[in-house]
Amino acid sequence: VLGVQSRDLRSSEMRDLIFCPSGTAHNSAKLSARATLFYIHEDEEGYEDGSVTRFGRAIAHDGKGEYLVNDRVVPFAKYEEVLGSIGVLIKVRIFLVFQSDVESIARKTPKQLVEMFENISGSFELKEEYDRLMREKEGAEQETVFAYNRQKGYKSERKQLKEQKDEAARFDARLRDKARLWTEFYLWQLFHIQANMEEVSSTTQNLKKWKKQNSKSTQFDWWRIRGYCK
């Protein structure tokens, strides 16, 4: 009735669960079995509200089983869904303790215990989604780290470029200072060359005047000396 498979009930076939009276053949068409569970619903305060859901399991003589909800045959998936609505989860087996379950639990490893608790809580149904979200989370973390490192690289590169720009600006300023100093030096040289040239020109002019004056005086004295000698 609670959706437990025959293998969990220590039976290889469903028809093995049918009671067979003495002298009756196991394949007799008269043999069948049926069990019904009545679930009485309660209101929010815990009182019965008068509604009842009937869960049934029928087994024919050939071993064919049927699931029933309120005496209506339904597929197993629907039967499982209705049981789940009242908190009976078939897959996690949280409502029955089978023979040797306690001993089996005691032998489980920590990892197996975690898996068992996940089955009991129903979180195993979210495993695929959890793994998918975990992969997305890891991918997002990797992208974040990559973006951070890239941004860090950009900042370092920008700092390096700024330093190179400042260095180039200082170098250009030094070149301008050098050009200005060389210009001043050449102007200073030209100034002194021109001053020297003016000084030499003035001296030359003075020498020419002196020579001219001295030349006339010397010529006059020479004629006087010749005349006196005669």
GROMACS .gro file of C-alpha atoms in nm:
model
  230
    1VAL     CA    1   0.000   0.000   0.000
    2LEU     CA    2   0.289   0.237   0.074
    3GLY     CA    3   0.448   0.166  -0.263
    4VAL     CA    4   0.720  -0.066  -0.138
    5GLN     CA    5   0.854  -0.298  -0.408
    6SER     CA    6   0.823  -0.674  -0.372
    7ARG     CA    7   1.201  -0.720  -0.343
    8ASP     CA    8   1.193  -0.516  -0.024
    9LEU     CA    9   0.923  -0.743   0.112
   10ARG     CA   10   1.140  -1.055   0.077
   11SER     CA   11   0.952  -1.175  -0.228
   12SER     CA   12   1.062  -1.229  -0.586
   13GLU     CA   13   0.712  -1.192  -0.735
   14MET     CA   14   0.403  -1.002  -0.633
   15ARG     CA   15   0.184  -1.313  -0.637
   16ASP     CA   16   0.401  -1.460  -0.363
   17LEU     CA   17   0.231  -1.208  -0.134
   18ILE     CA   18  -0.110  -1.368  -0.195
   19PHE     CA   19  -0.220  -1.603   0.079
   20CYS     CA   20  -0.277  -1.947  -0.064
   21PRO     CA   21  -0.503  -2.173   0.149
   22SER     CA   22  -0.416  -2.536   0.181
   23GLY     CA   23  -0.523  -2.735  -0.122
   24THR     CA   24  -0.544  -2.436  -0.353
   25ALA     CA   25  -0.321  -2.409  -0.655
   26HIS     CA   26  -0.085  -2.110  -0.662
   27ASN     CA   27  -0.207  -2.011  -1.008
   28SER     CA   28  -0.574  -2.036  -0.926
   29ALA     CA   29  -0.781  -1.753  -1.071
   30LYS     CA   30  -0.966  -1.732  -0.743
   31LEU     CA   31  -0.659  -1.605  -0.565
   32SER     CA   32  -0.608  -1.231  -0.524
   33ALA     CA   33  -0.507  -0.986  -0.259
   34ARG     CA   34  -0.592  -0.630  -0.172
   35ALA     CA   35  -0.493  -0.392   0.103
   36THR     CA   36  -0.634  -0.047   0.175
   37LEU     CA   37  -0.495   0.233   0.385
   38PHE     CA   38  -0.725   0.506   0.512
   39TYR     CA   39  -0.568   0.844   0.567
   40ILE     CA   40  -0.783   1.082   0.773
   41HIS     CA   41  -0.703   1.446   0.703
   42GLU     CA   42  -0.674   1.706   0.977
   43ASP     CA   43  -0.725   2.080   0.981
   44GLU     CA   44  -0.465   2.337   1.082
   45GLU     CA   45  -0.546   2.289   1.448
   46GLY     CA   46  -0.496   1.914   1.431
   47TYR     CA   47  -0.861   1.812   1.431
   48GLU     CA   48  -1.015   1.573   1.183
   49ASP     CA   49  -1.185   1.761   0.905
   50GLY     CA   50  -1.394   1.464   0.789
   51SER     CA   51  -1.210   1.398   0.462
   52VAL     CA   52  -1.048   1.062   0.398
   53THR     CA   53  -0.811   0.943   0.125
   54ARG     CA   54  -0.803   0.571   0.054
   55PHE     CA   55  -0.481   0.421  -0.077
   56GLY     CA   56  -0.514   0.069  -0.217
   57ARG     CA   57  -0.293  -0.202  -0.365
   58ALA     CA   58  -0.446  -0.497  -0.549
   59ILE     CA   59  -0.271  -0.810  -0.676
   60ALA     CA   60  -0.434  -1.044  -0.926
   61HIS     CA   61  -0.371  -1.422  -0.943
   62ASP     CA   62  -0.115  -1.373  -1.222
   63GLY     CA   63   0.089  -1.132  -1.005
   64LYS     CA   64  -0.021  -0.817  -1.184
   65GLY     CA   65  -0.057  -0.530  -0.939
   66GLU     CA   66  -0.264  -0.213  -0.944
   67TYR     CA   67  -0.249   0.109  -0.746
   68LEU     CA   68  -0.570   0.271  -0.636
   69VAL     CA   69  -0.655   0.611  -0.491
   70ASN     CA   70  -1.009   0.637  -0.359
   71ASP     CA   71  -1.087   0.307  -0.537
   72ARG     CA   72  -0.970   0.443  -0.873
   73VAL     CA   73  -0.682   0.278  -1.057
   74VAL     CA   74  -0.398   0.526  -1.111
   75PRO     CA   75  -0.044   0.501  -1.251
   76PHE     CA   76   0.239   0.450  -1.006
   77ALA     CA   77   0.367   0.803  -1.067
   78LYS     CA   78   0.031   0.949  -0.966
   79TYR     CA   79   0.009   0.715  -0.668
   80GLU     CA   80   0.357   0.824  -0.558
   81GLU     CA   81   0.260   1.190  -0.600
   82VAL     CA   82  -0.050   1.156  -0.381
   83LEU     CA   83   0.148   0.971  -0.113
   84GLY     CA   84   0.409   1.245  -0.125
   85SER     CA   85   0.139   1.507  -0.063
   86ILE     CA   86   0.083   1.356   0.282
   87GLY     CA   87   0.454   1.325   0.358
   88VAL     CA   88   0.506   0.960   0.258
   89LEU     CA   89   0.812   0.958   0.031
   90ILE     CA   90   0.852   0.616  -0.126
   91LYS     CA   91   1.205   0.664  -0.255
   92VAL     CA   92   1.356   0.775   0.074
   93ARG     CA   93   1.185   0.514   0.293
   94ILE     CA   94   1.129   0.742   0.589
   95PHE     CA   95   0.812   0.569   0.709
   96LEU     CA   96   0.918   0.203   0.746
   97VAL     CA   97   1.211   0.034   0.917
   98PHE     CA   98   1.294  -0.291   0.746
   99GLN     CA   99   1.463  -0.591   0.893
  100SER     CA  100   1.840  -0.543   0.937
  101ASP     CA  101   1.814  -0.169   0.855
  102VAL     CA  102   1.957  -0.068   1.194
  103GLU     CA  103   2.253  -0.303   1.157
  104SER     CA  104   2.307  -0.182   0.800
  105ILE     CA  105   2.306   0.182   0.911
  106ALA     CA  106   2.563   0.106   1.182
  107ARG     CA  107   2.799  -0.032   0.917
  108LYS     CA  108   2.777   0.267   0.686
  109THR     CA  109   3.071   0.498   0.629
  110PRO     CA  110   3.036   0.873   0.695
  111LYS     CA  111   2.990   0.932   0.323
  112GLN     CA  112   2.721   0.666   0.303
  113LEU     CA  113   2.548   0.815   0.608
  114VAL     CA  114   2.543   1.154   0.438
  115GLU     CA  115   2.389   0.997   0.130
  116MET     CA  116   2.131   0.821   0.347
  117PHE     CA  117   2.034   1.144   0.523
  118GLU     CA  118   2.010   1.315   0.187
  119ASN     CA  119   1.773   1.042   0.075
  120ILE     CA  120   1.569   1.072   0.394
  121SER     CA  121   1.542   1.449   0.369
  122GLY     CA  122   1.464   1.434   0.001
  123SER     CA  123   1.756   1.659  -0.088
  124PHE     CA  124   1.889   1.395  -0.328
  125GLU     CA  125   1.619   1.508  -0.570
  126LEU     CA  126   1.795   1.844  -0.581
  127LYS     CA  127   2.136   1.688  -0.640
  128GLU     CA  128   2.144   1.756  -1.013
  129GLU     CA  129   2.031   2.113  -0.966
  130TYR     CA  130   2.278   2.155  -0.679
  131ASP     CA  131   2.563   2.021  -0.892
  132ARG     CA  132   2.459   2.248  -1.178
  133LEU     CA  133   2.445   2.551  -0.952
  134MET     CA  134   2.777   2.452  -0.797
  135ARG     CA  135   2.935   2.435  -1.141
  136GLU     CA  136   2.785   2.775  -1.223
  137LYS     CA  137   2.916   2.909  -0.892
  138GLU     CA  138   3.266   2.775  -0.959
  139GLY     CA  139   3.251   2.913  -1.312
  140ALA     CA  140   3.137   3.252  -1.181
  141GLU     CA  141   3.418   3.248  -0.923
  142GLN     CA  142   3.672   3.167  -1.193
  143GLU     CA  143   3.535   3.446  -1.411
  144THR     CA  144   3.547   3.682  -1.113
  145VAL     CA  145   3.909   3.588  -1.037
  146PHE     CA  146   3.996   3.623  -1.406
  147ALA     CA  147   3.825   3.963  -1.425
  148TYR     CA  148   3.998   4.074  -1.104
  149ASN     CA  149   4.339   3.965  -1.230
  150ARG     CA  150   4.270   4.130  -1.565
  151GLN     CA  151   4.165   4.452  -1.392
  152LYS     CA  152   4.471   4.428  -1.169
  153GLY     CA  153   4.683   4.384  -1.480
  154TYR     CA  154   4.518   4.685  -1.639
  155LYS     CA  155   4.591   4.895  -1.331
  156SER     CA  156   4.953   4.781  -1.328
  157GLU     CA  157   4.985   4.849  -1.700
  158ARG     CA  158   4.821   5.189  -1.661
  159LYS     CA  159   5.059   5.273  -1.377
  160GLN     CA  160   5.354   5.164  -1.588
  161LEU     CA  161   5.232   5.369  -1.884
  162LYS     CA  162   5.187   5.672  -1.657
  163GLU     CA  163   5.539   5.631  -1.525
  164GLN     CA  164   5.669   5.603  -1.882
  165LYS     CA  165   5.469   5.910  -1.982
  166ASP     CA  166   5.606   6.109  -1.688
  167GLU     CA  167   5.957   5.991  -1.768
  168ALA     CA  168   5.913   6.091  -2.134
  169ALA     CA  169   5.781   6.432  -2.023
  170ARG     CA  170   6.085   6.481  -1.798
  171PHE     CA  171   6.314   6.374  -2.081
  172ASP     CA  172   6.149   6.621  -2.321
  173ALA     CA  173   6.187   6.895  -2.059
  174ARG     CA  174   6.555   6.810  -2.024
  175LEU     CA  175   6.594   6.821  -2.402
  176ARG     CA  176   6.432   7.164  -2.411
  177ASP     CA  177   6.658   7.283  -2.128
  178LYS     CA  178   6.958   7.145  -2.317
  179ALA     CA  179   6.854   7.318  -2.640
  180ARG     CA  180   6.799   7.647  -2.450
  181LEU     CA  181   7.140   7.622  -2.284
  182TRP     CA  182   7.313   7.546  -2.614
  183THR     CA  183   7.132   7.842  -2.773
  184GLU     CA  184   7.246   8.070  -2.492
  185PHE     CA  185   7.598   7.932  -2.523
  186TYR     CA  186   7.610   7.997  -2.900
  187LEU     CA  187   7.468   8.347  -2.851
  188TRP     CA  188   7.732   8.411  -2.586
  189GLN     CA  189   8.002   8.294  -2.827
  190LEU     CA  190   7.863   8.509  -3.106
  191PHE     CA  191   7.848   8.806  -2.871
  192HIS     CA  192   8.214   8.773  -2.776
  193ILE     CA  193   8.320   8.702  -3.135
  194GLN     CA  194   8.139   9.016  -3.247
  195ALA     CA  195   8.293   9.214  -2.960
  196ASN     CA  196   8.638   9.084  -3.056
  197MET     CA  197   8.577   9.167  -3.420
  198GLU     CA  198   8.470   9.521  -3.327
  199GLU     CA  199   8.774   9.555  -3.105
  200VAL     CA  200   9.005   9.428  -3.379
  201SER     CA  201   8.841   9.655  -3.635
  202SER     CA  202   8.877   9.954  -3.404
  203THR     CA  203   9.240   9.867  -3.335
  204THR     CA  204   9.304   9.825  -3.706
  205GLN     CA  205   9.155  10.163  -3.781
  206ASN     CA  206   9.363  10.326  -3.510
  207LEU     CA  207   9.676  10.160  -3.641
  208LYS     CA  208   9.602  10.275  -3.992
  209LYS     CA  209   9.556  10.634  -3.869
  210TRP     CA  210   9.873  10.618  -3.667
  211LYS     CA  211  10.066  10.471  -3.956
  212LYS     CA  212   9.942  10.737  -4.190
  213GLN     CA  213  10.034  11.014  -3.950
  214ASN     CA  214  10.374  10.866  -3.877
  215SER     CA  215  10.441  10.807  -4.245
  216LYS     CA  216  10.406  11.183  -4.332
  217SER     CA  217  10.627  11.290  -4.041
  218THR     CA  218  10.898  11.048  -4.134
  219GLN     CA  219  10.894  11.157  -4.498
  220PHE     CA  220  10.925  11.527  -4.399
  221ASP     CA  221  11.220  11.458  -4.170
  222TRP     CA  222  11.395  11.266  -4.445
  223TRP     CA  223  11.383  11.558  -4.692
  224ARG     CA  224  11.511  11.791  -4.425
  225ILE     CA  225  11.804  11.563  -4.360
  226ARG     CA  226  11.894  11.545  -4.732
  227GLY     CA  227  11.877  11.923  -4.776
  228TYR     CA  228  12.101  11.985  -4.479
  229CYS     CA  229  12.361  11.746  -4.609
  230LYS     CA  230  12.398  11.934  -4.939
   0.00000   0.00000   0.00000
